[in-house]
Tab-separated table of C-alpha atoms in Angstrom:
chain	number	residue	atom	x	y	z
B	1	UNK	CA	0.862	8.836	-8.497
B	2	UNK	CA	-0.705	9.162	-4.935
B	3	UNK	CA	1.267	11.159	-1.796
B	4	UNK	CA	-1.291	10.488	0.666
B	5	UNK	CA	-1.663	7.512	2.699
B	6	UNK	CA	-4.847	6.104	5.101
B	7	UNK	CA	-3.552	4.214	8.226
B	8	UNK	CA	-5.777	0.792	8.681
B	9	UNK	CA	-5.103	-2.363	10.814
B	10	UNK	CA	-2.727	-4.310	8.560
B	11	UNK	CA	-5.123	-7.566	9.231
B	12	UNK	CA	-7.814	-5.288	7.725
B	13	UNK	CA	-5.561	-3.694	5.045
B	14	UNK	CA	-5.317	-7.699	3.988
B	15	UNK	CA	-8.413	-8.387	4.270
B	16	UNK	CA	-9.704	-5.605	1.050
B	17	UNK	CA	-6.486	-6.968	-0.348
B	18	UNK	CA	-8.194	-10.361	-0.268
B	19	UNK	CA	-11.191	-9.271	-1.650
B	20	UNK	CA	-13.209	-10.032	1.679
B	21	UNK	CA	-14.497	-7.084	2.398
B	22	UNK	CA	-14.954	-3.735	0.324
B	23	UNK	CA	-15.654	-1.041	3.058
B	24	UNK	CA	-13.703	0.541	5.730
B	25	UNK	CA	-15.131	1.746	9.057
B	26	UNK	CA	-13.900	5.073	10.362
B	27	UNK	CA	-14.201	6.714	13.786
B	28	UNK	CA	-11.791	9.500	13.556
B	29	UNK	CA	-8.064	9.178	15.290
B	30	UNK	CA	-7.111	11.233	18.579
B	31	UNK	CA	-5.061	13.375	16.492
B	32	UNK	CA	-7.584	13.964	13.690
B	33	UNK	CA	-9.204	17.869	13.215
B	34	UNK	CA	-11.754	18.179	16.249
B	35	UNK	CA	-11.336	14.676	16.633
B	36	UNK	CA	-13.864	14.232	13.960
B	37	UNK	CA	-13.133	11.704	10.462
B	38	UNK	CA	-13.205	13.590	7.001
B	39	UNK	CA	-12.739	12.021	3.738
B	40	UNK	CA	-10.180	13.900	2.585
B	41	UNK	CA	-8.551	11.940	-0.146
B	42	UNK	CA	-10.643	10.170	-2.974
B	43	UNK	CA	-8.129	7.935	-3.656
B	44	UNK	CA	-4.911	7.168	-1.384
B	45	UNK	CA	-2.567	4.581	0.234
B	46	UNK	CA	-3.950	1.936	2.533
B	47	UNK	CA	-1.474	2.250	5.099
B	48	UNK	CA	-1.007	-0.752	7.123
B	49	UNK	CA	-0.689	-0.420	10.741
B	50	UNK	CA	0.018	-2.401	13.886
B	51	UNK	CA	0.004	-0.409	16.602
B	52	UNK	CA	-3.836	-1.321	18.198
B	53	UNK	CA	-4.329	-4.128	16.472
B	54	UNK	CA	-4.921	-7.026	18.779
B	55	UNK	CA	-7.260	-10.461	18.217
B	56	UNK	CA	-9.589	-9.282	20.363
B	57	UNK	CA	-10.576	-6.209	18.059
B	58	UNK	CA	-11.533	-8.824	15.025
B	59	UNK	CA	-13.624	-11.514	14.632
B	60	UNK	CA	-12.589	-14.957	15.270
B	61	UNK	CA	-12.633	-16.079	11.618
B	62	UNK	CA	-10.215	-12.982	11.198
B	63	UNK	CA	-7.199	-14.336	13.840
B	64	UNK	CA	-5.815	-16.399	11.122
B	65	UNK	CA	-5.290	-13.908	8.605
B	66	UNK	CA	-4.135	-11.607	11.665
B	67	UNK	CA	-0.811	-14.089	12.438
B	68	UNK	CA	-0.349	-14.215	8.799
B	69	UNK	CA	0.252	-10.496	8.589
B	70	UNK	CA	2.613	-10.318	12.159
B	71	UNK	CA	4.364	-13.249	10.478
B	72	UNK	CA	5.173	-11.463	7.853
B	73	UNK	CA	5.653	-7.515	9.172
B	74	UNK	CA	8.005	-5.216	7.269
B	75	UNK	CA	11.434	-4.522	9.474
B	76	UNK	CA	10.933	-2.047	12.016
B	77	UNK	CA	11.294	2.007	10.559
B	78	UNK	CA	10.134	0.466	7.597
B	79	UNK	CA	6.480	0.634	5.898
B	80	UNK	CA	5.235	-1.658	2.867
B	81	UNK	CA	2.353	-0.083	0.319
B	82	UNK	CA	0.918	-2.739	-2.212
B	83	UNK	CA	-2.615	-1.643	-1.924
B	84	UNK	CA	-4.800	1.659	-2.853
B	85	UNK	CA	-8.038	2.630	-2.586
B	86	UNK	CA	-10.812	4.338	-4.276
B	87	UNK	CA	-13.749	5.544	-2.598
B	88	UNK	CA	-16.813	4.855	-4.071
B	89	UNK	CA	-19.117	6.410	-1.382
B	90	UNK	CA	-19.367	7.428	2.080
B	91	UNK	CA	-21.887	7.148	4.596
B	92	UNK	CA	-22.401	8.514	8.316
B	93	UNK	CA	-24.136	6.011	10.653
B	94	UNK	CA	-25.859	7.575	13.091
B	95	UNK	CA	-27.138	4.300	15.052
B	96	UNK	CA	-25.694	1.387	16.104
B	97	UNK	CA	-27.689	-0.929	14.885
B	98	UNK	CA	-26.605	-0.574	11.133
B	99	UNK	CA	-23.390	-0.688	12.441
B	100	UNK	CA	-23.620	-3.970	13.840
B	101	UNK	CA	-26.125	-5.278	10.844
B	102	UNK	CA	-22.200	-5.272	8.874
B	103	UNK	CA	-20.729	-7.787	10.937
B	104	UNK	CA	-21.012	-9.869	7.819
B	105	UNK	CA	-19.106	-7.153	5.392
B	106	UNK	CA	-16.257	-6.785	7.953
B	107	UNK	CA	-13.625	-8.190	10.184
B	108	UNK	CA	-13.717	-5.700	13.515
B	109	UNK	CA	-15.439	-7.507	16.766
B	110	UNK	CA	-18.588	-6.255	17.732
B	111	UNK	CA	-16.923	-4.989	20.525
B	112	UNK	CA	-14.505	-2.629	18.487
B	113	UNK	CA	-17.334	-1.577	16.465
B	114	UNK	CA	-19.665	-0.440	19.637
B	115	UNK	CA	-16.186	1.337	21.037
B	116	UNK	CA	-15.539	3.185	18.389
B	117	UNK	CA	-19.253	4.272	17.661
B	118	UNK	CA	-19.439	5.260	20.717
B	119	UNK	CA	-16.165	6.921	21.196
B	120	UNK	CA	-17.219	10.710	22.165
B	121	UNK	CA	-19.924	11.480	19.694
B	122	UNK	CA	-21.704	8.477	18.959
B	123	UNK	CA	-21.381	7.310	14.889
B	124	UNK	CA	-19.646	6.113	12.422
B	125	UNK	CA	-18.209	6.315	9.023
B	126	UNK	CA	-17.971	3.737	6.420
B	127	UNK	CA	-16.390	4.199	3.450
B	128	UNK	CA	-17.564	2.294	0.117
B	129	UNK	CA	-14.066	1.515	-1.142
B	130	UNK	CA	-12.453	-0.235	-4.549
B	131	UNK	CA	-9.104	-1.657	-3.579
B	132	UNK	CA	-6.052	-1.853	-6.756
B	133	UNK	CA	-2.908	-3.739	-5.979
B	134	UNK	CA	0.240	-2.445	-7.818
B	135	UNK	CA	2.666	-4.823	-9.302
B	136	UNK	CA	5.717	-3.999	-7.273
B	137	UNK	CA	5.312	-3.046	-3.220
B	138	UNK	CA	6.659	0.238	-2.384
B	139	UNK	CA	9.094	-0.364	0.255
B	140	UNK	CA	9.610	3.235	1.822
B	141	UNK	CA	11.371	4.749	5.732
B	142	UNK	CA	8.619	5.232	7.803
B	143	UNK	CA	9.454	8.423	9.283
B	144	UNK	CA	8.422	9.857	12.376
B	145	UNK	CA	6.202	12.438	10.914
B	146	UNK	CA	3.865	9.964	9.758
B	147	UNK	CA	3.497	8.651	13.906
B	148	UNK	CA	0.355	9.111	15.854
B	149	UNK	CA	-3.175	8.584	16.135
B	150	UNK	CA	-4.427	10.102	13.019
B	151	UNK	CA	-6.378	8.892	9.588
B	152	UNK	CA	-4.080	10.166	6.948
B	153	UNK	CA	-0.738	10.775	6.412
B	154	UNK	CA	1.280	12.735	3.583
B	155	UNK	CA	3.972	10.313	2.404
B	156	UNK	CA	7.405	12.237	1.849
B	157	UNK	CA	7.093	12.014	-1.683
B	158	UNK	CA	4.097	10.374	-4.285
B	159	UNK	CA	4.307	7.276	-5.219
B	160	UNK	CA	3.763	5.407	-8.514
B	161	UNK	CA	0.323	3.638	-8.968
B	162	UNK	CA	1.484	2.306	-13.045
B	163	UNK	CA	0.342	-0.680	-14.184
B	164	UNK	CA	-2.255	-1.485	-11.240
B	165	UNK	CA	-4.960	-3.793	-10.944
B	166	UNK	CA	-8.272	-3.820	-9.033
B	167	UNK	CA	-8.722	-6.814	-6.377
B	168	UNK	CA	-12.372	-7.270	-7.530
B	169	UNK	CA	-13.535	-7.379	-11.148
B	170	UNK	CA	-15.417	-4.510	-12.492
B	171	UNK	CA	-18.776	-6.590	-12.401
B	172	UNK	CA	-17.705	-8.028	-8.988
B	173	UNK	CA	-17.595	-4.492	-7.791
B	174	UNK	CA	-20.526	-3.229	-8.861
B	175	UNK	CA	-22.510	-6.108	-7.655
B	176	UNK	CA	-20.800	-5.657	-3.817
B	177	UNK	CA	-21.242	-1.882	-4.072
B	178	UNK	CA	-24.920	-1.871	-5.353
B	179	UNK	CA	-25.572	-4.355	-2.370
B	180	UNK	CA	-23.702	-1.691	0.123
B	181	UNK	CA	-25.345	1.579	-1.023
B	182	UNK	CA	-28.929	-0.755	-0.916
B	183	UNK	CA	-28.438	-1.603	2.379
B	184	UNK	CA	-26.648	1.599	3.737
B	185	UNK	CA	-29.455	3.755	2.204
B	186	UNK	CA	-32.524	1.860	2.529
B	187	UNK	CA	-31.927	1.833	6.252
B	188	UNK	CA	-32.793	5.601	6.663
B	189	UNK	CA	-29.600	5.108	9.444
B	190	UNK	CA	-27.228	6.655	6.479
């Protein structure tokens, strides 16, 4: 059972549903403490958003995948959780230039990447993550106290993670977050 929730892109939310990508990039929302990202939650709801979320903010290979998940967005007032996460480890970037070595491991633009590193105090989080997909979506109201420009949320009431299974193997996982923490930590930008 998990009550709290982590608002992402939905295009991105599909994306570590797909298995593409394994780590989430956090700035920090407007109404976040200070303005500043924490890691509150160790494991949580990815919480699929669309308010922000525009073509120009992902990479071109991404804009597919992107009119996939409009074509298929829940009914307005309501929210759809399939997917939770598990972080595996965190890491403050400091310089851009790790940031943008991830292109690869990601879907944002280069653009949305250098805007939100930059956005007031220059840096970056990115969050090692292993994604589990339950076997029935959670359909749930989305009510107005989870609005705003904020990371998490605290859903009404938890929600049942029974009978879940991880998007990437246990071997697959390793291998992607061995390759991660290499590169992350070897860079001396971590």
């Amino acid at each position: 059972m998990l009550q709290h929730a982590f608002k992402e892109w939905a295009v991105i939310c599909e994306a570590l549903a797909q298995g593409q990508q394994s780590l989430i990039l956090r700035k920090g929302g407007i109404a976040e403490n200070e303005g500043e990202f924490g890691v509150e939650h160790s494991q949580f709801w990815l919480y699929p958003t669309f308010v922000h979320q525009q073509q120009t903010g992902i990479q071109e290979e991404a804009r597919p995948l992107l009119d996939q998940i409009e074509a298929n967005r829940p009914p307005t007032g309501k929210l759809r959780l399939s997917l939770w996460a598990e972080v595996a480890s965190v890491y403050r970037l400091r310089d851009e230039l790790p940031a943008l070595l991830l292109s690869h491991l990601h879907f944002w633009s280069e653009q949305t990447v250098l805007q939100r590193f930059n956005y007031r105090t220059p840096g970056l989080y990115v969050l090692v993550a292993r994604i589990h997909r339950v076997p029935q979506v959670h359909e749930i109201d989305e009510l107005p106290a989870y609005d705003g420009c904020r990371s998490w949320v605290e859903l009404e009431r938890p929600l049942s993670t029974e009978g879940s299974t991880p998007v990437l193997d246990d071997a697959h996982f390793r291998l992607v977050q061995k390759q991660l923490d290499l590169l992350l930590s070897s860079t001396a930008f971590a």
